Coordinates of C-alpha atoms and ligand atoms in Angstrom, one line a residue:
M23 CA 120.0 77.0 82.0
H24 CA 116.7 78.7 81.7
T25 CA 116.1 80.5 78.4
S26 CA 112.6 81.7 78.7
A27 CA 110.5 83.6 81.2
L28 CA 106.9 84.7 81.8
V29 CA 106.6 88.1 83.4
L30 CA 103.5 89.1 85.4
F31 CA 103.2 92.4 83.8
S32 CA 100.5 94.9 85.0
G33 CA 101.9 98.0 83.3
G34 CA 103.1 99.6 86.5
Q35 CA 106.6 100.8 87.4
D36 CA 107.6 97.6 89.2
S37 CA 106.4 95.2 86.6
T38 CA 107.8 97.3 83.7
T39 CA 111.2 97.2 85.5
C40 CA 110.8 93.4 85.9
L41 CA 110.0 93.1 82.2
A42 CA 113.3 94.9 81.3
W43 CA 115.1 92.7 83.8
A44 CA 113.8 89.6 82.1
L45 CA 114.5 90.9 78.6
S46 CA 118.1 91.5 79.6
R47 CA 118.5 87.9 80.8
Y48 CA 116.4 85.5 78.8
E49 CA 116.1 84.7 75.1
R50 CA 112.3 84.6 75.0
V51 CA 110.1 86.6 77.3
E52 CA 106.3 86.5 77.4
T53 CA 104.0 88.6 79.4
V54 CA 100.7 88.0 81.2
A55 CA 98.1 90.2 83.0
F56 CA 94.9 89.6 84.7
D57 CA 91.6 91.4 84.1
Y58 CA 89.7 91.3 87.4
G59 CA 87.4 94.3 87.2
Q60 CA 90.1 96.8 88.1
R61 CA 88.5 100.1 88.9
H62 CA 90.4 101.6 86.0
R63 CA 91.0 100.1 82.6
I64 CA 93.9 102.6 82.4
E65 CA 96.2 100.0 83.9
L66 CA 95.5 97.6 81.1
D67 CA 95.9 100.3 78.5
A68 CA 99.2 101.4 80.1
R69 CA 100.7 97.9 79.6
L70 CA 100.0 97.9 75.9
N71 CA 101.7 101.4 75.6
V72 CA 104.7 100.1 77.6
V73 CA 105.1 97.1 75.3
R74 CA 104.8 99.2 72.2
A75 CA 107.4 101.7 73.5
I76 CA 109.8 98.9 74.3
R77 CA 109.4 97.4 70.8
E78 CA 110.1 100.9 69.3
G79 CA 112.9 102.0 71.6
F80 CA 114.8 98.8 72.4
P81 CA 115.3 96.7 69.2
Q82 CA 117.6 94.3 71.1
W83 CA 114.7 93.5 73.4
A84 CA 112.0 93.7 70.8
A85 CA 113.3 90.5 69.2
K86 CA 113.0 88.6 72.4
L87 CA 109.5 89.9 73.3
G88 CA 107.0 87.1 72.7
E89 CA 103.3 86.6 73.1
D90 CA 101.3 88.8 75.5
H91 CA 98.5 87.1 77.4
L92 CA 95.5 88.6 79.2
L93 CA 93.6 86.2 81.5
D94 CA 90.2 86.8 82.9
A95 CA 90.3 86.7 86.7
S96 CA 87.1 88.6 87.2
V97 CA 86.0 85.9 89.7
L98 CA 88.1 87.9 92.2
G99 CA 85.6 90.7 92.0
A100 CA 82.8 88.2 92.9
V101 CA 84.6 87.0 96.1
S102 CA 86.2 90.1 97.4
D103 CA 85.0 93.6 98.3
T104 CA 88.0 95.9 98.1
A105 CA 89.0 99.4 97.1
L106 CA 90.7 98.0 93.9
T107 CA 87.6 96.2 92.6
R108 CA 84.9 98.6 93.7
E109 CA 84.3 102.4 94.0
T110 CA 85.4 102.5 97.7
A111 CA 87.7 105.0 99.3
I112 CA 91.2 103.7 100.1
A113 CA 91.6 103.3 103.9
M114 CA 93.4 101.2 106.5
Q115 CA 91.3 98.4 108.0
A116 CA 91.2 97.2 111.6
N117 CA 93.5 94.3 110.8
G118 CA 96.3 96.7 109.7
L119 CA 95.9 95.9 106.0
P120 CA 94.8 98.6 103.5
N121 CA 91.4 97.9 101.9
T122 CA 93.3 97.7 98.6
F123 CA 94.3 94.2 99.7
V124 CA 92.5 91.5 97.6
P125 CA 92.8 88.3 99.6
G126 CA 94.4 85.5 97.6
R127 CA 95.1 87.7 94.6
N128 CA 98.8 87.0 94.1
L129 CA 98.2 83.4 95.0
L130 CA 95.7 83.1 92.2
F131 CA 97.8 85.1 89.8
M132 CA 100.9 82.9 90.4
T133 CA 98.8 79.7 89.9
L134 CA 97.3 81.0 86.7
A135 CA 100.7 82.2 85.5
A136 CA 102.3 78.8 86.2
A137 CA 99.5 77.0 84.4
L138 CA 100.1 79.2 81.4
A139 CA 103.9 78.8 81.7
Y140 CA 103.4 75.0 81.8
R141 CA 101.5 75.1 78.5
R142 CA 104.0 77.5 76.9
G143 CA 107.0 75.5 78.0
V144 CA 108.4 78.3 80.2
Q145 CA 110.1 77.5 83.5
V146 CA 110.7 81.0 85.0
L147 CA 108.0 83.2 86.4
V148 CA 109.0 86.8 87.1
T149 CA 107.0 89.0 89.5
G150 CA 107.6 92.5 90.9
V151 CA 106.4 91.7 94.4
C152 CA 108.5 93.5 97.1
E153 CA 108.8 93.3 100.9
T154 CA 110.8 96.6 101.2
D155 CA 108.1 99.2 100.4
F156 CA 105.8 96.8 102.1
S157 CA 102.1 97.7 101.9
G158 CA 101.4 94.9 104.3
Y159 CA 100.3 92.5 101.6
P160 CA 101.1 89.1 103.0
D161 CA 101.0 87.5 99.5
C162 CA 103.9 89.7 98.4
R163 CA 106.3 88.2 101.0
D164 CA 109.4 86.4 100.1
D165 CA 108.3 83.4 102.2
T166 CA 104.9 83.3 100.3
M167 CA 106.7 83.3 96.9
K168 CA 109.1 80.6 98.0
A169 CA 106.2 78.5 99.3
M170 CA 104.3 79.1 96.0
Q171 CA 107.4 78.0 94.0
V172 CA 107.4 74.7 95.9
A173 CA 103.6 74.2 95.7
L174 CA 103.4 75.0 92.0
S175 CA 106.4 72.8 91.2
L176 CA 105.0 69.8 93.2
G177 CA 101.4 70.4 92.1
M178 CA 102.2 70.5 88.4
D179 CA 105.2 68.1 88.5
R180 CA 107.3 70.7 86.7
R181 CA 110.2 72.6 88.2
F182 CA 109.2 76.3 88.3
L183 CA 111.5 79.1 89.3
I184 CA 109.9 82.3 90.7
E185 CA 112.2 85.3 90.3
T186 CA 111.5 88.4 92.3
P187 CA 114.1 91.0 91.3
L188 CA 112.5 93.8 93.4
M189 CA 112.0 91.8 96.6
W190 CA 114.6 93.5 98.7
I191 CA 115.0 96.9 97.0
D192 CA 113.0 100.1 97.6
K193 CA 111.3 102.3 95.0
A194 CA 114.4 104.5 94.6
A195 CA 116.5 101.4 93.9
T196 CA 113.9 100.2 91.4
W197 CA 114.4 103.4 89.4
T198 CA 118.2 102.8 89.6
L199 CA 117.8 99.3 88.4
A200 CA 115.8 100.5 85.4
R201 CA 118.6 103.0 84.6
T202 CA 121.2 100.2 84.9
L203 CA 119.1 98.0 82.5
G204 CA 118.1 100.5 79.9
G205 CA 119.7 103.8 80.7
A206 CA 117.8 107.1 80.6
P207 CA 115.6 106.0 77.7
L208 CA 114.1 103.2 79.9
V209 CA 113.6 105.6 82.9
D210 CA 111.9 108.0 80.5
L211 CA 109.7 105.2 79.1
I212 CA 108.6 104.2 82.6
V213 CA 107.9 107.8 83.6
E214 CA 105.8 108.4 80.5
H215 CA 104.0 105.1 80.0
S216 CA 103.8 103.0 83.1
H217 CA 100.8 103.5 85.4
T218 CA 100.8 103.1 89.2
C219 CA 98.0 105.5 90.6
Y220 CA 95.2 103.6 92.4
L221 CA 92.7 106.3 91.3
G222 CA 93.6 105.9 87.6
E223 CA 94.5 109.6 87.3
R224 CA 96.5 110.5 84.2
S225 CA 95.7 114.2 83.6
Q226 CA 98.5 115.5 85.7
R227 CA 102.1 114.9 84.6
H228 CA 104.7 115.0 87.3
A229 CA 108.5 114.5 87.1
W230 CA 107.8 110.9 88.2
G231 CA 104.9 110.3 85.8
Y232 CA 101.2 110.6 85.7
G233 CA 99.0 110.2 88.8
C234 CA 96.9 111.9 91.4
G235 CA 100.0 112.4 93.6
Q236 CA 98.0 111.7 96.8
C237 CA 97.1 108.0 96.9
P238 CA 99.6 105.6 98.6
A239 CA 100.8 104.2 95.2
C240 CA 101.5 107.7 93.9
Q241 CA 103.3 108.8 97.1
L242 CA 105.6 105.7 97.1
R243 CA 106.4 106.3 93.4
A244 CA 107.0 110.1 93.9
Q245 CA 109.1 109.6 97.0
G246 CA 111.2 106.9 95.3
F247 CA 111.8 109.1 92.2
A248 CA 112.8 112.1 94.4
R249 CA 115.4 109.9 96.2
F250 CA 116.5 108.5 92.9
T251 CA 117.1 111.9 91.3
G252 CA 118.4 113.5 94.5
A253 CA 115.7 116.1 94.5
P254 CA 114.0 117.1 97.7
G255 CA 111.3 114.6 98.5
Ligands
ZN27 ZN1 97.4 108.3 92.7

């Protein structure tokens, strides 16, 4: 029986839902994020706001919420040239992947998270990767995560479990899952505090939260929210 989990928590809609999912299941939940020269520090600020709002609004979860970790993964910026690490317009590339794809990013994150979990005595890693609203990121695939679970468990001689609660659900179902886990207060918290927009835009508040409304991340989030609430998308 696993009692503790480490959630890869970026402060977005998906990872906030995963954090709530973990808090509803495990006795102790820690969080980790990676600073890799994101174009916008807003993401890293959002996660602190989400954690604070959970502590204030969900006392039954606050007691389980353990240490938060921020690891420097800036080496990614040195080895890749993508729209997430540089001031480049978001576009599709010739290979069919958006230029927001950072090669090896999730592989590196899972490895760092497992090393941290090893030290903290945590066996379960929770990540919000998803094949359903698939951006084409090969390191978000279920097969990739299963292979990582085997590789990390063998390579560290410690049995790790990688949980991916969002793998087979779409963005509308992710909002529904949030409502199931924490009711309307959790949905409101995610709308208000989580951040998804690739452009780091937070001046405009929509029904689904803050964002430019135009980038691929905003469009996915807005369309999912519209389906969730039954409003015209
Ligand atoms: Zn946006």
